[in-house]
PDB file of C-alpha atoms in Angstrom:
ATOM      1  CA  MET A   1       4.527  24.050   3.757  1.00 96.00           C
ATOM      2  CA  THR A   2       1.069  22.943   4.798  1.00 98.00           C
ATOM      3  CA  VAL A   3      -1.481  21.116   2.582  1.00 98.00           C
ATOM      4  CA  LYS A   4      -3.518  24.316   2.528  1.00 98.00           C
ATOM      5  CA  GLU A   5      -0.589  26.248   1.197  1.00 98.00           C
ATOM      6  CA  LEU A   6       0.175  23.572  -1.370  1.00 98.00           C
ATOM      7  CA  ALA A   7      -3.377  23.623  -2.556  1.00 98.00           C
ATOM      8  CA  LYS A   8      -3.191  27.351  -3.149  1.00 97.00           C
ATOM      9  CA  ILE A   9      -0.033  27.206  -5.098  1.00 98.00           C
ATOM     10  CA  LEU A  10      -1.430  24.397  -7.394  1.00 98.00           C
ATOM     11  CA  GLY A  11      -4.785  26.052  -7.688  1.00 97.00           C
ATOM     12  CA  ALA A  12      -6.091  22.765  -6.569  1.00 98.00           C
ATOM     13  CA  THR A  13      -9.616  21.796  -5.744  1.00 98.00           C
ATOM     14  CA  THR A  14     -10.364  19.919  -2.511  1.00 98.00           C
ATOM     15  CA  VAL A  15     -11.484  16.218  -2.831  1.00 98.00           C
ATOM     16  CA  ALA A  16     -11.314  15.223   0.751  1.00 98.00           C
ATOM     17  CA  GLU A  17     -10.170  17.283   3.690  1.00 98.00           C
ATOM     18  CA  SER A  18      -9.080  15.930   6.918  1.00 97.00           C
ATOM     19  CA  ASP A  19      -6.295  18.242   8.144  1.00 97.00           C
ATOM     20  CA  PHE A  20      -5.166  20.923   5.744  1.00 98.00           C
ATOM     21  CA  GLU A  21      -2.944  22.317   8.405  1.00 98.00           C
ATOM     22  CA  ARG A  22      -0.876  19.222   8.199  1.00 98.00           C
ATOM     23  CA  GLU A  23       2.868  20.030   7.348  1.00 98.00           C
ATOM     24  CA  ILE A  24       4.301  18.549   4.224  1.00 98.00           C
ATOM     25  CA  ASN A  25       7.802  17.152   4.198  1.00 96.00           C
ATOM     26  CA  GLY A  26       9.028  16.123   0.693  1.00 96.00           C
ATOM     27  CA  GLY A  27       7.125  14.587  -2.236  1.00 97.00           C
ATOM     28  CA  TYR A  28       6.833  11.566  -4.424  1.00 98.00           C
ATOM     29  CA  ALA A  29       5.395  11.171  -7.878  1.00 98.00           C
ATOM     30  CA  GLY A  30       4.265   7.907  -9.287  1.00 96.00           C
ATOM     31  CA  ASP A  31       1.399   5.606 -10.360  1.00 96.00           C
ATOM     32  CA  LEU A  32       2.666   2.112  -9.725  1.00 94.00           C
ATOM     33  CA  LEU A  33       1.426   1.451  -6.260  1.00 94.00           C
ATOM     34  CA  SER A  34       4.192  -0.962  -5.298  1.00 92.00           C
ATOM     35  CA  PHE A  35       6.701   1.709  -5.940  1.00 92.00           C
ATOM     36  CA  VAL A  36       4.765   4.305  -4.225  1.00 95.00           C
ATOM     37  CA  MET A  37       4.339   2.083  -1.189  1.00 91.00           C
ATOM     38  CA  GLY A  38       7.973   1.355  -0.916  1.00 88.00           C
ATOM     39  CA  ARG A  39       9.370   4.744  -1.565  1.00 92.00           C
ATOM     40  CA  ALA A  40       6.876   7.619  -0.641  1.00 95.00           C
ATOM     41  CA  MET A  41       7.967   8.762   2.881  1.00 94.00           C
ATOM     42  CA  PRO A  42       5.563   9.668   5.706  1.00 94.00           C
ATOM     43  CA  ASP A  43       4.285  13.221   5.571  1.00 97.00           C
ATOM     44  CA  CYS A  44       5.043  13.683   1.810  1.00 98.00           C
ATOM     45  CA  ALA A  45       2.858  14.942  -0.928  1.00 98.00           C
ATOM     46  CA  TRP A  46       2.060  12.150  -3.254  1.00 98.00           C
ATOM     47  CA  TYR A  47       1.467  13.176  -6.886  1.00 98.00           C
ATOM     48  CA  THR A  48      -0.538  10.629  -9.092  1.00 98.00           C
ATOM     49  CA  ILE A  49      -2.991  10.291 -11.759  1.00 97.00           C
ATOM     50  CA  MET A  50      -4.440   7.139 -10.175  1.00 96.00           C
ATOM     51  CA  THR A  51      -8.052   7.645  -9.209  1.00 96.00           C
ATOM     52  CA  ASN A  52      -9.215   4.358  -7.843  1.00 94.00           C
ATOM     53  CA  VAL A  53     -10.011   3.395  -4.288  1.00 93.00           C
ATOM     54  CA  ASN A  54      -6.671   1.638  -3.744  1.00 94.00           C
ATOM     55  CA  VAL A  55      -5.065   5.037  -3.707  1.00 96.00           C
ATOM     56  CA  CYS A  56      -6.473   5.286  -0.200  1.00 95.00           C
ATOM     57  CA  ALA A  57      -4.925   2.092   1.144  1.00 93.00           C
ATOM     58  CA  VAL A  58      -1.501   3.254  -0.245  1.00 95.00           C
ATOM     59  CA  ALA A  59      -1.833   6.690   1.280  1.00 96.00           C
ATOM     60  CA  THR A  60      -2.693   5.199   4.552  1.00 93.00           C
ATOM     61  CA  LEU A  61       0.221   2.790   4.408  1.00 92.00           C
ATOM     62  CA  THR A  62       2.737   5.501   3.567  1.00 93.00           C
ATOM     63  CA  ASP A  63       1.026   8.015   5.848  1.00 93.00           C
ATOM     64  CA  CYS A  64       1.477  10.709   3.245  1.00 97.00           C
ATOM     65  CA  ALA A  65       0.259  14.198   4.119  1.00 98.00           C
ATOM     66  CA  VAL A  66      -1.771  14.624   0.981  1.00 98.00           C
ATOM     67  CA  VAL A  67      -2.611  12.915  -2.306  1.00 98.00           C
ATOM     68  CA  VAL A  68      -2.369  15.234  -5.274  1.00 98.00           C
ATOM     69  CA  ILE A  69      -4.446  13.932  -8.115  1.00 98.00           C
ATOM     70  CA  CYS A  70      -2.973  15.566 -11.375  1.00 98.00           C
ATOM     71  CA  GLU A  71      -4.070  16.319 -14.817  1.00 97.00           C
ATOM     72  CA  ASP A  72      -7.744  16.897 -14.096  1.00 96.00           C
ATOM     73  CA  CYS A  73      -8.286  13.078 -13.410  1.00 96.00           C
ATOM     74  CA  THR A  74     -11.571  12.515 -11.777  1.00 95.00           C
ATOM     75  CA  PRO A  75     -11.316  10.480  -8.560  1.00 95.00           C
ATOM     76  CA  ASP A  76     -13.803   7.581  -8.241  1.00 94.00           C
ATOM     77  CA  GLU A  77     -16.705   8.114  -5.847  1.00 95.00           C
ATOM     78  CA  MET A  78     -15.392   5.222  -3.787  1.00 94.00           C
ATOM     79  CA  LEU A  79     -11.980   6.894  -3.349  1.00 96.00           C
ATOM     80  CA  VAL A  80     -13.640  10.059  -2.174  1.00 97.00           C
ATOM     81  CA  ALA A  81     -15.830   8.193   0.246  1.00 97.00           C
ATOM     82  CA  ARG A  82     -12.970   6.073   1.600  1.00 95.00           C
ATOM     83  CA  ALA A  83     -10.669   9.172   1.880  1.00 97.00           C
ATOM     84  CA  LYS A  84     -13.230  11.097   3.913  1.00 97.00           C
ATOM     85  CA  SER A  85     -13.784   8.141   6.288  1.00 95.00           C
ATOM     86  CA  GLN A  86     -10.159   7.358   6.734  1.00 94.00           C
ATOM     87  CA  GLY A  87      -9.157  11.037   7.238  1.00 96.00           C
ATOM     88  CA  ILE A  88      -6.840  11.210   4.164  1.00 98.00           C
ATOM     89  CA  ASN A  89      -6.217  14.662   2.486  1.00 98.00           C
ATOM     90  CA  VAL A  90      -6.855  14.623  -1.169  1.00 98.00           C
ATOM     91  CA  ILE A  91      -6.661  17.511  -3.576  1.00 98.00           C
ATOM     92  CA  ALA A  92      -6.901  17.627  -7.393  1.00 98.00           C
ATOM     93  CA  THR A  93      -5.201  19.875  -9.874  1.00 98.00           C
ATOM     94  CA  SER A  94      -5.314  20.384 -13.667  1.00 98.00           C
ATOM     95  CA  LEU A  95      -1.526  20.558 -13.792  1.00 98.00           C
ATOM     96  CA  ASP A  96       0.496  17.465 -15.005  1.00 98.00           C
ATOM     97  CA  MET A  97       2.886  16.067 -12.336  1.00 97.00           C
ATOM     98  CA  HIS A  98       5.977  17.773 -13.743  1.00 97.00           C
ATOM     99  CA  SER A  99       4.375  21.286 -13.933  1.00 98.00           C
ATOM    100  CA  ALA A 100       2.831  20.731 -10.481  1.00 98.00           C
ATOM    101  CA  ILE A 101       6.132  19.877  -8.853  1.00 97.00           C
ATOM    102  CA  ALA A 102       8.150  22.548 -10.846  1.00 97.00           C
ATOM    103  CA  LEU A 103       5.566  25.135  -9.590  1.00 97.00           C
ATOM    104  CA  VAL A 104       5.952  23.859  -5.868  1.00 97.00           C
ATOM    105  CA  ALA A 105       9.785  23.947  -6.331  1.00 95.00           C
ATOM    106  CA  LYS A 106       9.531  27.591  -7.505  1.00 95.00           C
ATOM    107  CA  ASN A 107       7.436  28.573  -4.472  1.00 92.00           C
ATOM    108  CA  CYS A 108       9.530  26.795  -1.831  1.00 83.00           C
TER     109      CYS A 108
ATOM    110  CA  MET B   1       3.762 -18.007  25.069  1.00 62.00           C
ATOM    111  CA  GLN B   2       0.694 -15.810  24.928  1.00 82.00           C
ATOM    112  CA  HIS B   3       0.269 -14.050  21.575  1.00 93.00           C
ATOM    113  CA  ILE B   4      -2.439 -12.368  19.347  1.00 95.00           C
ATOM    114  CA  HIS B   5      -3.794 -14.569  16.586  1.00 97.00           C
ATOM    115  CA  LEU B   6      -5.673 -12.894  13.780  1.00 97.00           C
ATOM    116  CA  GLU B   7      -7.323 -14.457  10.657  1.00 97.00           C
ATOM    117  CA  TYR B   8      -8.838 -12.947   7.647  1.00 96.00           C
ATOM    118  CA  ASP B   9     -10.445 -14.095   4.524  1.00 95.00           C
ATOM    119  CA  VAL B  10      -9.242 -12.143   1.564  1.00 94.00           C
ATOM    120  CA  ASP B  11     -11.945 -11.856  -1.064  1.00 91.00           C
ATOM    121  CA  GLY B  12     -10.741 -12.713  -4.526  1.00 88.00           C
ATOM    122  CA  ASN B  13     -11.284 -10.444  -7.435  1.00 76.00           C
ATOM    123  CA  ASN B  14     -12.237  -7.584  -5.118  1.00 83.00           C
ATOM    124  CA  PHE B  15      -9.808  -4.715  -5.296  1.00 83.00           C
ATOM    125  CA  VAL B  16     -12.025  -2.559  -3.205  1.00 83.00           C
ATOM    126  CA  SER B  17     -11.813  -4.516  -0.011  1.00 84.00           C
ATOM    127  CA  ALA B  18      -8.164  -5.621  -0.697  1.00 87.00           C
ATOM    128  CA  GLY B  19      -6.062  -4.149   2.194  1.00 89.00           C
ATOM    129  CA  GLN B  20      -8.740  -4.649   4.841  1.00 90.00           C
ATOM    130  CA  ALA B  21      -6.749  -7.277   6.740  1.00 94.00           C
ATOM    131  CA  THR B  22      -3.667  -5.187   6.500  1.00 95.00           C
ATOM    132  CA  GLU B  23      -5.570  -2.264   7.869  1.00 92.00           C
ATOM    133  CA  ASN B  24      -6.800  -4.184  10.859  1.00 94.00           C
ATOM    134  CA  VAL B  25      -3.378  -5.647  11.608  1.00 96.00           C
ATOM    135  CA  LYS B  26      -1.910  -2.244  11.380  1.00 94.00           C
ATOM    136  CA  PHE B  27      -4.410  -0.847  13.880  1.00 93.00           C
ATOM    137  CA  CYS B  28      -3.771  -3.632  16.212  1.00 95.00           C
ATOM    138  CA  LEU B  29      -0.028  -3.126  16.142  1.00 96.00           C
ATOM    139  CA  LYS B  30      -0.519   0.638  16.585  1.00 94.00           C
ATOM    140  CA  GLY B  31      -2.475  -0.073  19.690  1.00 95.00           C
ATOM    141  CA  LEU B  32       0.245  -2.158  21.034  1.00 95.00           C
ATOM    142  CA  GLY B  33       2.696   0.779  20.651  1.00 95.00           C
ATOM    143  CA  ILE B  34       4.851  -1.034  18.119  1.00 96.00           C
ATOM    144  CA  ASN B  35       7.497   1.207  16.293  1.00 95.00           C
ATOM    145  CA  PRO B  36       5.755   2.777  13.207  1.00 93.00           C
ATOM    146  CA  GLN B  37       8.794   1.869  11.108  1.00 93.00           C
ATOM    147  CA  MET B  38       8.163  -1.827  11.824  1.00 96.00           C
ATOM    148  CA  ILE B  39       4.406  -1.453  11.299  1.00 96.00           C
ATOM    149  CA  ARG B  40       5.154   0.233   7.923  1.00 94.00           C
ATOM    150  CA  ARG B  41       7.297  -2.708   6.835  1.00 96.00           C
ATOM    151  CA  ILE B  42       4.860  -5.427   7.605  1.00 97.00           C
ATOM    152  CA  ALA B  43       1.966  -3.469   6.434  1.00 96.00           C
ATOM    153  CA  ILE B  44       3.618  -2.944   2.952  1.00 95.00           C
ATOM    154  CA  ALA B  45       4.450  -6.578   2.785  1.00 96.00           C
ATOM    155  CA  MET B  46       1.063  -7.732   3.787  1.00 97.00           C
ATOM    156  CA  TYR B  47      -0.819  -5.459   1.594  1.00 95.00           C
ATOM    157  CA  GLU B  48       1.322  -6.647  -1.448  1.00 95.00           C
ATOM    158  CA  GLY B  49       0.388 -10.251  -0.345  1.00 96.00           C
ATOM    159  CA  GLU B  50      -3.406  -9.465  -0.198  1.00 95.00           C
ATOM    160  CA  ILE B  51      -3.222  -7.828  -3.632  1.00 94.00           C
ATOM    161  CA  ASN B  52      -1.417 -10.826  -5.083  1.00 94.00           C
ATOM    162  CA  MET B  53      -4.018 -13.118  -3.758  1.00 95.00           C
ATOM    163  CA  VAL B  54      -6.793 -10.912  -5.282  1.00 93.00           C
ATOM    164  CA  ILE B  55      -4.963 -10.769  -8.630  1.00 91.00           C
ATOM    165  CA  HIS B  56      -3.613 -14.285  -8.920  1.00 92.00           C
ATOM    166  CA  ALA B  57      -5.380 -16.689  -6.635  1.00 93.00           C
ATOM    167  CA  ASN B  58      -9.053 -15.767  -6.318  1.00 91.00           C
ATOM    168  CA  GLY B  59      -8.417 -14.680  -2.715  1.00 92.00           C
ATOM    169  CA  GLY B  60      -7.211 -16.570   0.198  1.00 95.00           C
ATOM    170  CA  LYS B  61      -6.318 -16.462   3.917  1.00 96.00           C
ATOM    171  CA  ALA B  62      -4.160 -13.885   5.696  1.00 97.00           C
ATOM    172  CA  ILE B  63      -3.137 -14.911   9.219  1.00 97.00           C
ATOM    173  CA  ALA B  64      -1.125 -12.680  11.626  1.00 98.00           C
ATOM    174  CA  ASP B  65       0.502 -13.782  14.770  1.00 98.00           C
ATOM    175  CA  ILE B  66       1.745 -11.117  16.956  1.00 97.00           C
ATOM    176  CA  TYR B  67       4.337 -11.979  19.626  1.00 96.00           C
ATOM    177  CA  MET B  68       6.301  -9.786  22.038  1.00 94.00           C
ATOM    178  CA  ASP B  69       9.120  -9.482  19.685  1.00 95.00           C
ATOM    179  CA  LYS B  70       7.836 -10.166  16.231  1.00 97.00           C
ATOM    180  CA  ILE B  71       4.944 -10.489  13.905  1.00 98.00           C
ATOM    181  CA  VAL B  72       4.563 -13.464  11.690  1.00 98.00           C
ATOM    182  CA  VAL B  73       2.098 -13.118   8.702  1.00 98.00           C
ATOM    183  CA  GLN B  74       1.116 -16.002   6.588  1.00 98.00           C
ATOM    184  CA  LEU B  75      -0.667 -15.801   3.316  1.00 97.00           C
ATOM    185  CA  VAL B  76      -2.178 -18.905   2.145  1.00 97.00           C
ATOM    186  CA  ASP B  77      -4.109 -19.453  -1.139  1.00 96.00           C
ATOM    187  CA  THR B  78      -5.382 -22.296  -3.194  1.00 94.00           C
ATOM    188  CA  GLY B  79      -4.729 -20.447  -6.518  1.00 94.00           C
ATOM    189  CA  GLU B  80      -2.926 -21.650  -9.633  1.00 94.00           C
ATOM    190  CA  GLY B  81       0.492 -21.661  -7.887  1.00 95.00           C
ATOM    191  CA  ILE B  82       3.794 -20.364  -9.230  1.00 95.00           C
ATOM    192  CA  ALA B  83       5.742 -22.409 -11.724  1.00 94.00           C
ATOM    193  CA  ASP B  84       9.084 -20.598 -11.345  1.00 95.00           C
ATOM    194  CA  ILE B  85       9.525 -18.881  -7.930  1.00 95.00           C
ATOM    195  CA  ASN B  86      12.976 -17.541  -8.893  1.00 95.00           C
ATOM    196  CA  GLN B  87      11.520 -15.737 -11.914  1.00 95.00           C
ATOM    197  CA  ALA B  88       8.433 -14.536  -9.910  1.00 95.00           C
ATOM    198  CA  MET B  89      10.902 -13.016  -7.369  1.00 95.00           C
ATOM    199  CA  GLN B  90      12.580 -10.877 -10.054  1.00 95.00           C
ATOM    200  CA  PRO B  91      11.724  -7.311  -9.762  1.00 93.00           C
ATOM    201  CA  GLY B  92       9.531  -6.207 -12.746  1.00 93.00           C
ATOM    202  CA  PHE B  93       8.430  -9.769 -13.708  1.00 94.00           C
ATOM    203  CA  SER B  94       4.677  -9.899 -13.791  1.00 94.00           C
ATOM    204  CA  THR B  95       1.868 -11.966 -15.297  1.00 93.00           C
ATOM    205  CA  ALA B  96      -0.856  -9.442 -14.335  1.00 91.00           C
ATOM    206  CA  THR B  97      -3.371  -8.486 -16.909  1.00 91.00           C
ATOM    207  CA  GLU B  98      -3.629  -5.062 -18.548  1.00 91.00           C
ATOM    208  CA  ASP B  99      -6.815  -4.395 -16.518  1.00 89.00           C
ATOM    209  CA  VAL B 100      -4.895  -4.938 -13.183  1.00 90.00           C
ATOM    210  CA  ARG B 101      -2.115  -2.685 -14.493  1.00 92.00           C
ATOM    211  CA  SER B 102      -4.510   0.110 -15.161  1.00 90.00           C
ATOM    212  CA  LEU B 103      -5.370   0.034 -11.381  1.00 90.00           C
ATOM    213  CA  GLY B 104      -1.711   0.750 -10.648  1.00 92.00           C
ATOM    214  CA  PHE B 105      -0.789  -2.897  -9.775  1.00 92.00           C
ATOM    215  CA  GLY B 106       1.232  -5.539 -11.650  1.00 90.00           C
ATOM    216  CA  ALA B 107       4.464  -3.689 -11.678  1.00 91.00           C
ATOM    217  CA  GLY B 108       6.217  -6.811 -10.676  1.00 93.00           C
ATOM    218  CA  MET B 109       7.295  -5.439  -7.375  1.00 92.00           C
ATOM    219  CA  GLY B 110       4.976  -7.464  -5.119  1.00 94.00           C
ATOM    220  CA  LEU B 111       7.027 -10.431  -4.149  1.00 95.00           C
ATOM    221  CA  PRO B 112      10.281  -8.441  -4.215  1.00 95.00           C
ATOM    222  CA  ASN B 113       8.835  -5.844  -1.840  1.00 94.00           C
ATOM    223  CA  MET B 114       7.549  -8.565   0.487  1.00 96.00           C
ATOM    224  CA  ARG B 115      11.013  -9.963   0.808  1.00 97.00           C
ATOM    225  CA  LYS B 116      12.610  -6.522   0.949  1.00 95.00           C
ATOM    226  CA  TYR B 117      10.470  -5.226   3.810  1.00 96.00           C
ATOM    227  CA  THR B 118      10.567  -8.264   5.963  1.00 98.00           C
ATOM    228  CA  ASP B 119      13.221  -9.897   8.104  1.00 98.00           C
ATOM    229  CA  GLU B 120      12.324 -13.411   7.084  1.00 98.00           C
ATOM    230  CA  PHE B 121      10.494 -14.435   3.949  1.00 98.00           C
ATOM    231  CA  GLU B 122       9.533 -18.040   2.872  1.00 98.00           C
ATOM    232  CA  ILE B 123       7.569 -19.048  -0.079  1.00 97.00           C
ATOM    233  CA  GLU B 124       6.277 -22.429  -1.047  1.00 97.00           C
ATOM    234  CA  SER B 125       4.246 -23.004  -4.112  1.00 97.00           C
ATOM    235  CA  THR B 126       2.885 -25.861  -6.107  1.00 96.00           C
ATOM    236  CA  VAL B 127       1.227 -25.459  -9.520  1.00 96.00           C
ATOM    237  CA  GLY B 128      -2.362 -26.378  -9.201  1.00 94.00           C
ATOM    238  CA  VAL B 129      -2.370 -26.524  -5.506  1.00 96.00           C
ATOM    239  CA  GLY B 130      -1.593 -22.921  -4.170  1.00 96.00           C
ATOM    240  CA  THR B 131       0.929 -20.840  -2.513  1.00 97.00           C
ATOM    241  CA  HIS B 132       1.914 -20.346   1.123  1.00 98.00           C
ATOM    242  CA  ILE B 133       3.947 -17.317   2.209  1.00 98.00           C
ATOM    243  CA  THR B 134       5.402 -16.860   5.655  1.00 98.00           C
ATOM    244  CA  MET B 135       7.044 -13.542   6.558  1.00 98.00           C
ATOM    245  CA  THR B 136       8.300 -12.117   9.828  1.00 98.00           C
ATOM    246  CA  VAL B 137       9.229  -8.633  10.927  1.00 98.00           C
ATOM    247  CA  LYS B 138      11.087  -8.370  14.244  1.00 97.00           C
ATOM    248  CA  PHE B 139      10.312  -5.530  16.499  1.00 95.00           C
TER     249      PHE B 139
END
């Protein structure tokens, strides 16, 4: 599944677009950045409600395919700017993490 | 032996710029064609270290020495130091404030992650003097 396809399934809005044709392989859900850093695998979709700029550092470290900001959380302006400059895909959805992932599973 | 020596000041109390040193080192390793898995390991460890210095030590120095077969990263601060290193190394133990936790840090996984993702990990700390961490990832 590509980032574009995931965004469509989740009815997500675009926060920062770098390469929405990028293929997603797996997923990880979590907000504690140390856990995410250690466990989210490259090319995954990372589901979180974190909205600060450090999300970008973790997204880059893990080389995730896309950050999915859940529950209508509004990303900081700094996150948006950093994601754009660093080429990180970020989308946002009104769904909570569980509902988002369940929906993705249904559509896989 | 020839090697690359990099030094960075890590700005204390600045979560926005935290990770800059790690980013630079990562970029350098990428350019050298180092295995991405190894880059990931040292980058995670180094980022955790940078964040720790921001949270606990009002900043410090991050020093990276890249050799043919390994990278050695030192994190040096003059913060308050760690009274009980064994306790600090326990996964889940944290003295971070609520503010720090709300940013997604302070899970008590920083030092354990640094040890987990590196081949060699040494920590020296003196209360009131500071902390010196040396970690190595072999390529």
